[in-house]
Amino acid sequence: MREIGLRTERRTQLVEITELVEEALQPPDGAAAALIYVPHTTAGVTINEDADPVLAQDIEAAMERIVEDGWGKHSDADGPNAPSHIRASLISPQVLVPLAEGRLALGRWQGIFFCEFDGPRERKVYVTPLR
Amino acid sequence: MREIGLRTERRTQLVEITELVEEALQPPDGAAAALIYVPHTTAGVTINEDADPVLAQDIEAAMERIVEDGWGKHSDADGPNAPSHIRASLISPQVLVPLAEGRLALGRWQGIFFCEFDGPRERKVYVTPLR
Amino acid sequence: MREIGLRTERRTQLVEITELVEEALQPPDGAAAALIYVPHTTAGVTINEDADPVLAQDIEAAMERIVEDGWGKHSDADGPNAPSHIRASLISPQVLVPLAEGRLALGRWQGIFFCEFDGPRERKVYVTPLR
C-alpha cells in the first residue's frame, strides 16, 4: 500500500490525481489492477473526463444540487456537515482500475479525480496494486 | 469467499458490519485487500463515519429523498419496489478496502455499513480476500 | 485483461452483459474475483435484477430524473452532455464480483448491466480476473 498526500482548496472540489497514482504504482511488479482508496468520510474518488476543466466544475455543482446544503442533523467538530458525508457515499471511497503492461488501462478521455466534499483539508489516498 | 449473515429491522437501514468483516478476514493469509460484496438487488454497502449514529439516519433519509417513493413501475412478489432497487444501484453492491498487516486499512472515522433498502429481511454479505 | 465490445441503441440504456462477462472469464485459472471496468466517461456499470425488463427502464428514468437534462456547461464535440458524464460518475465505472468455482458468485436475482448515458455508441468493457 502506497500513500499519496494532497491539499484541497475549496469545500467541494475535484482534483485530478491520475499522474500521482501512476507514480505510486511504480514498479508495478506484475500487478493486474490498482485500488485507489480514500480513507476519509467526507471525500471520495471518481473517474471522468479530464480534458475540459469545466466538466469538473459541473460535477461539483451537480453533487451540491443532488444533495442540498442543510440536509441531515449530523455535526462534526466544525459544525453540521451531513451533506459532505452523503455526497462521499454517493461517489464511493474507492475505484479499481485494470493495468496493462504496468500502466493504468484508462480510456482515452478518462482521468482519476479525488473528490473533496468538506475542504479545504489535508487529505490522503492509498494506492494498492493487486494481482 | 466467506459469508456473513445479518437480519435487518427496517425498510431503509444502515447496519454497521466492520467487526463482522474483520472477523471474516481471519486469517488474512497475505491478502492485500478485502472485497465486501452484497448478493442482493435491493441492498448495497457503503463506507462512512461510524462515530455518530445520527449520521446513518441522515444517509437513510437522504437516499429516500434522492430517489422518491413511488418512482418506477417494477413490482416484486411483495409489491412495487423500484425505488429500493434504484437506491441499491446508486450506493453500489461492493466496496474494496486495502489491508495493512492483515487488518482493514480504514481511515480513523471510517466504518463499513450494510445498506438495506427493502427490509426487514435476512441478508448475506460475501467477504473475499484478494492478493 | 479481456475486452467485450457492444453497441448501444438509445441515449440512456441499460444493457445486460452477464453472459458476455462470464464468457470473457473462461478459463478463470484460479481467480478469486472479476473486475468489470468501463473505459468511457459517459457510461458505467451496475448490478441489479435482470428478471423484469421494466426495472432496467425504471433505473434509466431515475438517472435522468436525479440528474436533469440541461445541467452543467460542458460540451463534447457532439454538443452539451454534462448530464451524461455526471450520471456515469454516480453509477461508477467499475464493479468487482467474487468468483466461486470459476463462476461469478452473483446473487439469485443479480445481473450485470452496462449503463449507457450518451448513446447510441460503440462501447467496450474490460474484464480482468484477480487473485
mmCIF file of C-alpha atoms in Angstrom:
data_model
loop_
_atom_site.group_PDB
_atom_site.id
_atom_site.type_symbol
_atom_site.label_atom_id
_atom_site.label_comp_id
_atom_site.label_asym_id
_atom_site.label_seq_id
_atom_site.Cartn_x
_atom_site.Cartn_y
_atom_site.Cartn_z
ATOM 1 C CA MET A 1 0.000 0.000 0.000
ATOM 2 C CA ARG A 2 1.434 3.344 -1.049
ATOM 3 C CA GLU A 3 0.200 6.746 0.099
ATOM 4 C CA ILE A 4 -0.452 9.997 -1.759
ATOM 5 C CA GLY A 5 -0.900 13.283 0.124
ATOM 6 C CA LEU A 6 -2.755 16.295 -1.215
ATOM 7 C CA ARG A 7 -4.227 19.574 -0.054
ATOM 8 C CA THR A 8 -7.619 20.746 -1.250
ATOM 9 C CA GLU A 9 -8.548 24.421 -1.557
ATOM 10 C CA ARG A 10 -12.345 24.561 -1.709
ATOM 11 C CA ARG A 11 -15.319 22.976 0.055
ATOM 12 C CA THR A 12 -16.359 20.891 -2.954
ATOM 13 C CA GLN A 13 -13.514 20.254 -5.352
ATOM 14 C CA LEU A 14 -12.442 17.630 -7.868
ATOM 15 C CA VAL A 15 -8.634 17.333 -8.014
ATOM 16 C CA GLU A 16 -7.070 15.226 -10.747
ATOM 17 C CA ILE A 17 -4.651 12.651 -9.319
ATOM 18 C CA THR A 18 -4.005 10.419 -12.374
ATOM 19 C CA GLU A 19 -0.260 11.160 -12.521
ATOM 20 C CA LEU A 20 0.189 10.792 -8.752
ATOM 21 C CA VAL A 21 -1.482 7.374 -8.925
ATOM 22 C CA GLU A 22 0.654 6.336 -11.898
ATOM 23 C CA GLU A 23 3.814 7.314 -9.974
ATOM 24 C CA ALA A 24 2.683 5.496 -6.826
ATOM 25 C CA LEU A 25 2.299 2.310 -8.900
ATOM 26 C CA GLN A 26 5.967 2.130 -9.970
ATOM 27 C CA PRO A 27 7.264 -0.509 -10.132
ATOM 28 C CA PRO A 28 4.007 -2.395 -10.815
ATOM 29 C CA ASP A 29 5.655 -5.806 -10.270
ATOM 30 C CA GLY A 30 3.167 -7.751 -12.341
ATOM 31 C CA ALA A 31 0.004 -6.292 -10.784
ATOM 32 C CA ALA A 32 -3.261 -6.700 -12.729
ATOM 33 C CA ALA A 33 -5.187 -3.791 -11.182
ATOM 34 C CA ALA A 34 -4.737 -0.755 -8.925
ATOM 35 C CA LEU A 35 -7.027 0.021 -5.999
ATOM 36 C CA ILE A 36 -7.357 3.763 -5.350
ATOM 37 C CA TYR A 37 -8.836 4.161 -1.855
ATOM 38 C CA VAL A 38 -9.805 7.307 0.100
ATOM 39 C CA PRO A 39 -9.590 6.830 3.917
ATOM 40 C CA HIS A 40 -11.917 9.777 4.664
ATOM 41 C CA THR A 41 -15.670 10.062 5.287
ATOM 42 C CA THR A 42 -16.271 13.411 3.551
ATOM 43 C CA ALA A 43 -14.326 12.712 0.353
ATOM 44 C CA GLY A 44 -14.262 10.079 -2.380
ATOM 45 C CA VAL A 45 -12.828 9.259 -5.788
ATOM 46 C CA THR A 46 -14.271 9.117 -9.292
ATOM 47 C CA ILE A 47 -13.188 8.682 -12.901
ATOM 48 C CA ASN A 48 -14.318 11.085 -15.586
ATOM 49 C CA GLU A 49 -13.100 13.233 -18.484
ATOM 50 C CA ASP A 50 -10.035 15.315 -17.699
ATOM 51 C CA ALA A 51 -9.734 17.276 -20.973
ATOM 52 C CA ASP A 52 -12.193 20.080 -20.098
ATOM 53 C CA PRO A 53 -11.867 21.723 -16.635
ATOM 54 C CA VAL A 54 -15.456 22.966 -16.946
ATOM 55 C CA LEU A 55 -16.691 19.382 -16.525
ATOM 56 C CA ALA A 56 -15.098 19.044 -13.064
ATOM 57 C CA GLN A 57 -16.985 22.187 -12.044
ATOM 58 C CA ASP A 58 -20.209 20.736 -13.463
ATOM 59 C CA ILE A 59 -19.764 17.572 -11.378
ATOM 60 C CA GLU A 60 -19.027 19.651 -8.249
ATOM 61 C CA ALA A 61 -22.198 21.693 -8.800
ATOM 62 C CA ALA A 62 -24.249 18.567 -9.521
ATOM 63 C CA MET A 63 -23.228 16.900 -6.247
ATOM 64 C CA GLU A 64 -24.319 20.034 -4.357
ATOM 65 C CA ARG A 65 -27.599 20.011 -6.272
ATOM 66 C CA ILE A 66 -28.403 16.304 -5.755
ATOM 67 C CA VAL A 67 -27.655 16.541 -2.009
ATOM 68 C CA GLU A 68 -28.654 20.006 -0.859
ATOM 69 C CA ASP A 69 -26.874 22.014 1.840
ATOM 70 C CA GLY A 70 -28.945 21.819 5.005
ATOM 71 C CA TRP A 71 -29.919 18.136 4.729
ATOM 72 C CA GLY A 72 -29.455 15.995 7.855
ATOM 73 C CA LYS A 73 -28.731 16.572 11.526
ATOM 74 C CA HIS A 74 -25.163 15.279 11.954
ATOM 75 C CA SER A 75 -22.442 17.683 13.139
ATOM 76 C CA ASP A 76 -18.675 17.259 13.211
ATOM 77 C CA ALA A 77 -16.386 19.336 15.452
ATOM 78 C CA ASP A 78 -16.534 22.051 12.763
ATOM 79 C CA GLY A 79 -20.353 22.196 12.597
ATOM 80 C CA PRO A 80 -23.128 20.493 10.612
ATOM 81 C CA ASN A 81 -21.793 18.635 7.545
ATOM 82 C CA ALA A 82 -24.123 15.714 6.822
ATOM 83 C CA PRO A 83 -24.293 16.698 3.108
ATOM 84 C CA SER A 84 -20.494 16.262 2.834
ATOM 85 C CA HIS A 85 -20.786 12.697 4.187
ATOM 86 C CA ILE A 86 -23.788 11.834 1.985
ATOM 87 C CA ARG A 87 -22.044 13.105 -1.164
ATOM 88 C CA ALA A 88 -18.995 10.964 -0.265
ATOM 89 C CA SER A 89 -21.134 7.800 -0.038
ATOM 90 C CA LEU A 90 -22.808 8.572 -3.387
ATOM 91 C CA ILE A 91 -19.466 8.942 -5.199
ATOM 92 C CA SER A 92 -17.767 5.972 -3.401
ATOM 93 C CA PRO A 93 -14.490 5.839 -1.456
ATOM 94 C CA GLN A 94 -12.698 3.643 -3.983
ATOM 95 C CA VAL A 95 -12.162 2.806 -7.613
ATOM 96 C CA LEU A 96 -10.327 -0.175 -9.088
ATOM 97 C CA VAL A 97 -8.566 0.278 -12.439
ATOM 98 C CA PRO A 98 -7.078 -2.534 -14.545
ATOM 99 C CA LEU A 99 -3.402 -2.318 -15.536
ATOM 100 C CA ALA A 100 -1.938 -3.142 -18.954
ATOM 101 C CA GLU A 101 1.845 -3.520 -19.178
ATOM 102 C CA GLY A 102 2.187 -1.921 -15.773
ATOM 103 C CA ARG A 103 0.210 1.225 -16.563
ATOM 104 C CA LEU A 104 -3.369 2.270 -15.767
ATOM 105 C CA ALA A 105 -5.615 0.980 -18.591
ATOM 106 C CA LEU A 106 -7.702 4.156 -18.591
ATOM 107 C CA GLY A 107 -9.897 5.007 -21.556
ATOM 108 C CA ARG A 108 -8.753 7.796 -23.893
ATOM 109 C CA TRP A 109 -10.684 10.535 -22.059
ATOM 110 C CA GLN A 110 -10.513 9.162 -18.511
ATOM 111 C CA GLY A 111 -8.711 10.718 -15.562
ATOM 112 C CA ILE A 112 -8.885 9.861 -11.841
ATOM 113 C CA PHE A 113 -10.255 12.614 -9.589
ATOM 114 C CA PHE A 114 -10.074 12.959 -5.809
ATOM 115 C CA CYS A 115 -13.465 14.358 -4.748
ATOM 116 C CA GLU A 116 -13.331 16.789 -1.811
ATOM 117 C CA PHE A 117 -16.702 17.431 -0.158
ATOM 118 C CA ASP A 118 -15.606 19.170 3.068
ATOM 119 C CA GLY A 119 -12.494 21.184 2.242
ATOM 120 C CA PRO A 120 -10.146 22.809 2.385
ATOM 121 C CA ARG A 121 -8.249 19.966 4.106
ATOM 122 C CA GLU A 122 -5.092 17.859 4.069
ATOM 123 C CA ARG A 123 -6.058 14.508 2.517
ATOM 124 C CA LYS A 124 -4.607 11.082 1.786
ATOM 125 C CA VAL A 125 -5.176 8.471 -0.912
ATOM 126 C CA TYR A 126 -3.998 4.843 -0.671
ATOM 127 C CA VAL A 127 -2.841 3.077 -3.833
ATOM 128 C CA THR A 128 -2.666 -0.731 -3.678
ATOM 129 C CA PRO A 129 -1.511 -2.957 -6.574
ATOM 130 C CA LEU A 130 -3.468 -6.222 -6.846
ATOM 131 C CA ARG A 131 -2.624 -9.440 -8.699
ATOM 132 C CA MET B 1 -15.106 -16.392 -0.137
ATOM 133 C CA ARG B 2 -16.550 -16.170 3.363
ATOM 134 C CA GLU B 3 -20.167 -15.346 4.204
ATOM 135 C CA ILE B 4 -21.742 -13.051 6.806
ATOM 136 C CA GLY B 5 -25.440 -13.317 7.683
ATOM 137 C CA LEU B 6 -27.499 -10.497 9.146
ATOM 138 C CA ARG B 7 -31.100 -9.551 9.757
ATOM 139 C CA THR B 8 -32.344 -6.032 9.099
ATOM 140 C CA GLU B 9 -35.217 -4.450 11.017
ATOM 141 C CA ARG B 10 -36.415 -1.509 8.941
ATOM 142 C CA ARG B 11 -37.198 -0.731 5.287
ATOM 143 C CA THR B 12 -34.208 1.577 4.861
ATOM 144 C CA GLN B 13 -31.428 0.886 7.347
ATOM 145 C CA LEU B 14 -27.654 1.216 7.581
ATOM 146 C CA VAL B 15 -26.167 -1.581 9.720
ATOM 147 C CA GLU B 16 -22.515 -1.383 10.682
ATOM 148 C CA ILE B 17 -20.642 -4.582 9.778
ATOM 149 C CA THR B 18 -16.992 -3.528 10.278
ATOM 150 C CA GLU B 19 -16.285 -6.071 13.026
ATOM 151 C CA LEU B 20 -18.058 -8.887 11.176
ATOM 152 C CA VAL B 21 -15.916 -8.176 8.112
ATOM 153 C CA GLU B 22 -12.741 -8.051 10.209
ATOM 154 C CA GLU B 23 -13.609 -11.455 11.739
ATOM 155 C CA ALA B 24 -14.421 -12.977 8.342
ATOM 156 C CA LEU B 25 -10.947 -11.959 7.137
ATOM 157 C CA GLN B 26 -9.055 -14.035 9.718
ATOM 158 C CA PRO B 27 -6.568 -15.387 8.903
ATOM 159 C CA PRO B 28 -5.770 -12.883 6.119
ATOM 160 C CA ASP B 29 -3.002 -15.116 4.660
ATOM 161 C CA GLY B 30 -1.114 -12.313 2.996
ATOM 162 C CA ALA B 31 -4.112 -10.676 1.287
ATOM 163 C CA ALA B 32 -3.683 -7.068 0.068
ATOM 164 C CA ALA B 33 -7.376 -6.083 0.002
ATOM 165 C CA ALA B 34 -10.817 -7.299 1.058
ATOM 166 C CA LEU B 35 -13.820 -7.315 -1.282
ATOM 167 C CA ILE B 36 -17.111 -6.792 0.556
ATOM 168 C CA TYR B 37 -19.908 -7.865 -1.803
ATOM 169 C CA VAL B 38 -23.707 -7.817 -1.372
ATOM 170 C CA PRO B 39 -25.511 -10.514 -3.454
ATOM 171 C CA HIS B 40 -28.890 -8.719 -3.339
ATOM 172 C CA THR B 41 -30.619 -6.261 -5.684
ATOM 173 C CA THR B 42 -32.316 -4.067 -3.065
ATOM 174 C CA ALA B 43 -29.328 -3.587 -0.749
ATOM 175 C CA GLY B 44 -25.742 -2.369 -1.010
ATOM 176 C CA VAL B 45 -22.693 -1.412 1.015
ATOM 177 C CA THR B 46 -21.000 1.893 1.821
ATOM 178 C CA ILE B 47 -18.237 3.318 3.994
ATOM 179 C CA ASN B 48 -18.851 6.320 6.190
ATOM 180 C CA GLU B 49 -18.393 7.691 9.716
ATOM 181 C CA ASP B 50 -19.450 5.306 12.467
ATOM 182 C CA ALA B 51 -18.924 7.556 15.497
ATOM 183 C CA ASP B 52 -22.312 9.332 15.390
ATOM 184 C CA PRO B 53 -25.467 7.176 14.893
ATOM 185 C CA VAL B 54 -27.335 10.280 13.701
ATOM 186 C CA LEU B 55 -25.269 10.258 10.506
ATOM 187 C CA ALA B 56 -26.529 6.784 9.497
ATOM 188 C CA GLN B 57 -30.077 8.132 9.856
ATOM 189 C CA ASP B 58 -29.154 11.164 7.747
ATOM 190 C CA ILE B 59 -27.864 8.889 4.966
ATOM 191 C CA GLU B 60 -31.016 6.726 5.157
ATOM 192 C CA ALA B 61 -33.215 9.835 4.852
ATOM 193 C CA ALA B 62 -31.084 11.222 2.012
ATOM 194 C CA MET B 63 -31.413 8.051 -0.064
ATOM 195 C CA GLU B 64 -35.213 8.237 0.326
ATOM 196 C CA ARG B 65 -35.110 11.890 -0.682
ATOM 197 C CA ILE B 66 -32.868 11.464 -3.762
ATOM 198 C CA VAL B 67 -34.996 8.551 -5.031
ATOM 199 C CA GLU B 68 -38.583 9.212 -4.007
ATOM 200 C CA ASP B 69 -41.098 6.530 -3.042
ATOM 201 C CA GLY B 70 -43.436 6.000 -5.971
ATOM 202 C CA TRP B 71 -40.816 6.209 -8.744
ATOM 203 C CA GLY B 72 -40.873 3.463 -11.392
ATOM 204 C CA LYS B 73 -43.223 0.659 -12.426
ATOM 205 C CA HIS B 74 -41.386 -2.510 -11.341
ATOM 206 C CA SER B 75 -43.017 -4.824 -8.804
ATOM 207 C CA ASP B 76 -41.565 -7.752 -6.869
ATOM 208 C CA ALA B 77 -43.720 -10.502 -5.338
ATOM 209 C CA ASP B 78 -44.237 -8.147 -2.353
ATOM 210 C CA GLY B 79 -45.454 -5.200 -4.439
ATOM 211 C CA PRO B 80 -43.891 -2.166 -6.161
ATOM 212 C CA ASN B 81 -40.309 -1.546 -5.025
ATOM 213 C CA ALA B 82 -38.406 0.097 -7.889
ATOM 214 C CA PRO B 83 -37.041 2.799 -5.509
ATOM 215 C CA SER B 84 -35.364 0.062 -3.405
ATOM 216 C CA HIS B 85 -33.554 -1.266 -6.498
ATOM 217 C CA ILE B 86 -32.576 2.216 -7.728
ATOM 218 C CA ARG B 87 -31.142 3.188 -4.311
ATOM 219 C CA ALA B 88 -29.109 -0.054 -4.308
ATOM 220 C CA SER B 89 -27.521 0.790 -7.679
ATOM 221 C CA LEU B 90 -26.688 4.330 -6.523
ATOM 222 C CA ILE B 91 -24.877 3.088 -3.401
ATOM 223 C CA SER B 92 -23.152 0.123 -5.170
ATOM 224 C CA PRO B 93 -23.162 -3.590 -4.289
ATOM 225 C CA GLN B 94 -19.491 -3.712 -3.335
ATOM 226 C CA VAL B 95 -16.579 -1.939 -1.754
ATOM 227 C CA LEU B 96 -12.908 -2.917 -1.816
ATOM 228 C CA VAL B 97 -10.750 -1.997 1.196
ATOM 229 C CA PRO B 98 -6.944 -2.285 1.345
ATOM 230 C CA LEU B 99 -5.389 -4.332 4.153
ATOM 231 C CA ALA B 100 -2.332 -3.384 6.206
ATOM 232 C CA GLU B 101 -0.733 -6.112 8.303
ATOM 233 C CA GLY B 102 -3.809 -8.264 7.820
ATOM 234 C CA ARG B 103 -6.323 -5.684 9.023
ATOM 235 C CA LEU B 104 -8.704 -3.346 7.183
ATOM 236 C CA ALA B 105 -6.799 -0.112 6.456
ATOM 237 C CA LEU B 106 -9.823 2.040 7.236
ATOM 238 C CA GLY B 107 -9.413 5.728 7.963
ATOM 239 C CA ARG B 108 -9.795 6.916 11.541
ATOM 240 C CA TRP B 109 -13.518 7.672 11.237
ATOM 241 C CA GLN B 110 -14.492 5.015 8.693
ATOM 242 C CA GLY B 111 -16.828 2.085 9.275
ATOM 243 C CA ILE B 112 -18.399 -0.344 6.783
ATOM 244 C CA PHE B 113 -22.201 -0.260 6.572
ATOM 245 C CA PHE B 114 -24.606 -2.750 5.016
ATOM 246 C CA CYS B 115 -27.334 -0.655 3.353
ATOM 247 C CA GLU B 116 -30.825 -2.180 3.491
ATOM 248 C CA PHE B 117 -33.320 -0.607 1.083
ATOM 249 C CA ASP B 118 -36.158 -3.164 1.219
ATOM 250 C CA GLY B 119 -36.218 -4.553 4.755
ATOM 251 C CA PRO B 120 -36.795 -6.100 7.078
ATOM 252 C CA ARG B 121 -35.062 -9.153 5.558
ATOM 253 C CA GLU B 122 -32.473 -11.867 6.102
ATOM 254 C CA ARG B 123 -29.367 -10.775 4.188
ATOM 255 C CA LYS B 124 -25.901 -12.043 3.265
ATOM 256 C CA VAL B 125 -22.552 -10.379 2.627
ATOM 257 C CA TYR B 126 -19.604 -12.092 0.899
ATOM 258 C CA VAL B 127 -16.063 -11.251 2.058
ATOM 259 C CA THR B 128 -13.246 -12.203 -0.335
ATOM 260 C CA PRO B 129 -9.532 -11.615 0.393
ATOM 261 C CA LEU B 130 -7.527 -10.596 -2.686
ATOM 262 C CA ARG B 131 -3.754 -10.639 -3.311
ATOM 263 C CA MET C 1 -7.414 -8.161 -19.358
ATOM 264 C CA ARG C 2 -10.066 -9.289 -21.825
ATOM 265 C CA GLU C 3 -12.301 -6.978 -23.861
ATOM 266 C CA ILE C 4 -16.020 -7.054 -24.645
ATOM 267 C CA GLY C 5 -17.483 -4.921 -27.431
ATOM 268 C CA LEU C 6 -21.100 -3.793 -27.607
ATOM 269 C CA ARG C 7 -23.292 -1.331 -29.470
ATOM 270 C CA THR C 8 -25.940 0.673 -27.644
ATOM 271 C CA GLU C 9 -29.144 1.857 -29.290
ATOM 272 C CA ARG C 10 -30.528 4.651 -27.105
ATOM 273 C CA ARG C 11 -29.228 7.711 -25.265
ATOM 274 C CA THR C 12 -29.780 6.191 -21.808
ATOM 275 C CA GLN C 13 -29.857 2.400 -21.847
ATOM 276 C CA LEU C 14 -29.046 -0.487 -19.525
ATOM 277 C CA VAL C 15 -27.727 -3.494 -21.474
ATOM 278 C CA GLU C 16 -27.293 -6.787 -19.669
ATOM 279 C CA ILE C 17 -23.766 -8.194 -20.122
ATOM 280 C CA THR C 18 -23.714 -11.026 -17.557
ATOM 281 C CA GLU C 19 -23.180 -13.794 -20.126
ATOM 282 C CA LEU C 20 -20.544 -11.820 -22.039
ATOM 283 C CA VAL C 21 -18.628 -11.305 -18.778
ATOM 284 C CA GLU C 22 -18.943 -14.996 -17.869
ATOM 285 C CA GLU C 23 -17.551 -15.970 -21.301
ATOM 286 C CA ALA C 24 -14.683 -13.466 -21.037
ATOM 287 C CA LEU C 25 -13.666 -15.083 -17.748
ATOM 288 C CA GLN C 26 -13.029 -18.538 -19.218
ATOM 289 C CA PRO C 27 -10.752 -20.119 -18.209
ATOM 290 C CA PRO C 28 -10.763 -18.447 -14.746
ATOM 291 C CA ASP C 29 -7.381 -20.003 -13.787
ATOM 292 C CA GLY C 30 -7.932 -19.812 -10.058
ATOM 293 C CA ALA C 31 -9.100 -16.176 -9.949
ATOM 294 C CA ALA C 32 -10.976 -15.029 -6.812
ATOM 295 C CA ALA C 33 -12.826 -12.055 -8.329
ATOM 296 C CA ALA C 34 -13.596 -10.401 -11.667
ATOM 297 C CA LEU C 35 -13.170 -6.676 -12.306
ATOM 298 C CA ILE C 36 -15.661 -5.315 -14.832
ATOM 299 C CA TYR C 37 -14.352 -1.923 -15.983
ATOM 300 C CA VAL C 38 -15.827 0.624 -18.406
ATOM 301 C CA PRO C 39 -13.153 2.797 -20.146
ATOM 302 C CA HIS C 40 -15.618 5.566 -21.065
ATOM 303 C CA THR C 41 -16.642 8.832 -19.380
ATOM 304 C CA THR C 42 -20.345 8.819 -20.304
ATOM 305 C CA ALA C 43 -21.118 5.206 -19.383
ATOM 306 C CA GLY C 44 -20.754 2.931 -16.363
ATOM 307 C CA VAL C 45 -21.708 -0.444 -14.967
ATOM 308 C CA THR C 46 -24.136 -1.604 -12.282
ATOM 309 C CA ILE C 47 -25.606 -4.789 -10.829
ATOM 310 C CA ASN C 48 -29.337 -5.181 -10.385
ATOM 311 C CA GLU C 49 -32.260 -7.524 -11.014
ATOM 312 C CA ASP C 50 -32.400 -8.941 -14.529
ATOM 313 C CA ALA C 51 -35.698 -10.864 -14.318
ATOM 314 C CA ASP C 52 -38.023 -7.940 -15.132
ATOM 315 C CA PRO C 53 -37.083 -5.689 -18.099
ATOM 316 C CA VAL C 54 -39.315 -2.951 -16.662
ATOM 317 C CA LEU C 55 -36.792 -2.434 -13.857
ATOM 318 C CA ALA C 56 -33.994 -1.506 -16.289
ATOM 319 C CA GLN C 57 -36.316 1.150 -17.722
ATOM 320 C CA ASP C 58 -37.085 2.399 -14.198
ATOM 321 C CA ILE C 59 -33.363 2.781 -13.484
ATOM 322 C CA GLU C 60 -32.828 4.604 -16.806
ATOM 323 C CA ALA C 61 -35.668 7.020 -15.995
ATOM 324 C CA ALA C 62 -34.404 7.525 -12.431
ATOM 325 C CA MET C 63 -30.911 8.510 -13.588
ATOM 326 C CA GLU C 64 -32.458 11.118 -15.915
ATOM 327 C CA ARG C 65 -34.594 12.381 -13.051
ATOM 328 C CA ILE C 66 -31.780 12.601 -10.451
ATOM 329 C CA VAL C 67 -29.512 14.456 -12.918
ATOM 330 C CA GLU C 68 -31.720 16.581 -15.147
ATOM 331 C CA ASP C 69 -31.055 17.325 -18.807
ATOM 332 C CA GLY C 70 -29.683 20.838 -19.067
ATOM 333 C CA TRP C 71 -27.416 20.720 -16.000
ATOM 334 C CA GLY C 72 -23.835 21.929 -16.445
ATOM 335 C CA LYS C 73 -21.840 23.830 -19.077
ATOM 336 C CA HIS C 74 -19.540 21.179 -20.535
ATOM 337 C CA SER C 75 -19.770 20.315 -24.246
ATOM 338 C CA ASP C 76 -18.225 17.453 -26.203
ATOM 339 C CA ALA C 77 -17.733 17.546 -29.997
ATOM 340 C CA ASP C 78 -21.387 16.461 -30.301
ATOM 341 C CA GLY C 79 -22.792 19.245 -28.102
ATOM 342 C CA PRO C 80 -23.562 19.772 -24.407
ATOM 343 C CA ASN C 81 -23.576 16.495 -22.459
ATOM 344 C CA ALA C 82 -22.569 17.232 -18.864
ATOM 345 C CA PRO C 83 -25.550 15.198 -17.540
ATOM 346 C CA SER C 84 -24.197 12.087 -19.327
ATOM 347 C CA HIS C 85 -20.849 12.484 -17.549
ATOM 348 C CA ILE C 86 -22.440 13.187 -14.152
ATOM 349 C CA ARG C 87 -24.708 10.117 -14.404
ATOM 350 C CA ALA C 88 -21.628 7.992 -15.237
ATOM 351 C CA SER C 89 -19.818 9.140 -12.088
ATOM 352 C CA LEU C 90 -22.891 8.435 -9.924
ATOM 353 C CA ILE C 91 -23.191 4.844 -11.205
ATOM 354 C CA SER C 92 -19.405 4.158 -11.171
ATOM 355 C CA PRO C 93 -17.123 2.901 -13.971
ATOM 356 C CA GLN C 94 -16.438 -0.460 -12.336
ATOM 357 C CA VAL C 95 -17.784 -3.311 -10.297
ATOM 358 C CA LEU C 96 -15.871 -6.187 -8.710
ATOM 359 C CA VAL C 97 -17.651 -9.550 -8.349
ATOM 360 C CA PRO C 98 -16.329 -12.530 -6.361
ATOM 361 C CA LEU C 99 -15.931 -15.875 -8.133
ATOM 362 C CA ALA C 100 -16.879 -19.289 -6.756
ATOM 363 C CA GLU C 101 -15.553 -22.338 -8.589
ATOM 364 C CA GLY C 102 -14.611 -20.147 -11.530
ATOM 365 C CA ARG C 103 -18.040 -18.568 -11.994
ATOM 366 C CA LEU C 104 -19.473 -15.174 -10.987
ATOM 367 C CA ALA C 105 -20.872 -15.522 -7.455
ATOM 368 C CA LEU C 106 -23.890 -13.358 -8.271
ATOM 369 C CA GLY C 107 -26.967 -13.430 -6.058
ATOM 370 C CA ARG C 108 -30.048 -15.242 -7.337
ATOM 371 C CA TRP C 109 -31.615 -12.120 -8.896
ATOM 372 C CA GLN C 110 -28.443 -10.266 -9.887
ATOM 373 C CA GLY C 111 -27.303 -9.454 -13.411
ATOM 374 C CA ILE C 112 -24.517 -7.132 -14.624
ATOM 375 C CA PHE C 113 -25.644 -4.156 -16.714
ATOM 376 C CA PHE C 114 -23.624 -1.851 -18.940
ATOM 377 C CA CYS C 115 -25.084 1.642 -18.394
ATOM 378 C CA GLU C 116 -25.108 3.847 -21.492
ATOM 379 C CA PHE C 117 -25.663 7.546 -20.769
ATOM 380 C CA ASP C 118 -24.702 9.090 -24.146
ATOM 381 C CA GLY C 119 -25.717 6.611 -26.833
ATOM 382 C CA PRO C 120 -26.108 5.257 -29.301
ATOM 383 C CA ARG C 121 -22.393 4.390 -29.452
ATOM 384 C CA GLU C 122 -19.855 1.601 -29.911
ATOM 385 C CA ARG C 123 -18.572 0.711 -26.434
ATOM 386 C CA LYS C 124 -16.016 -1.500 -24.697
ATOM 387 C CA VAL C 125 -15.848 -3.261 -21.340
ATOM 388 C CA TYR C 126 -12.641 -4.679 -19.827
ATOM 389 C CA VAL C 127 -12.848 -7.877 -17.780
ATOM 390 C CA THR C 128 -9.860 -8.626 -15.522
ATOM 391 C CA PRO C 129 -9.564 -11.747 -13.308
ATOM 392 C CA LEU C 130 -7.912 -11.058 -9.935
ATOM 393 C CA ARG C 131 -6.348 -13.473 -7.443
#
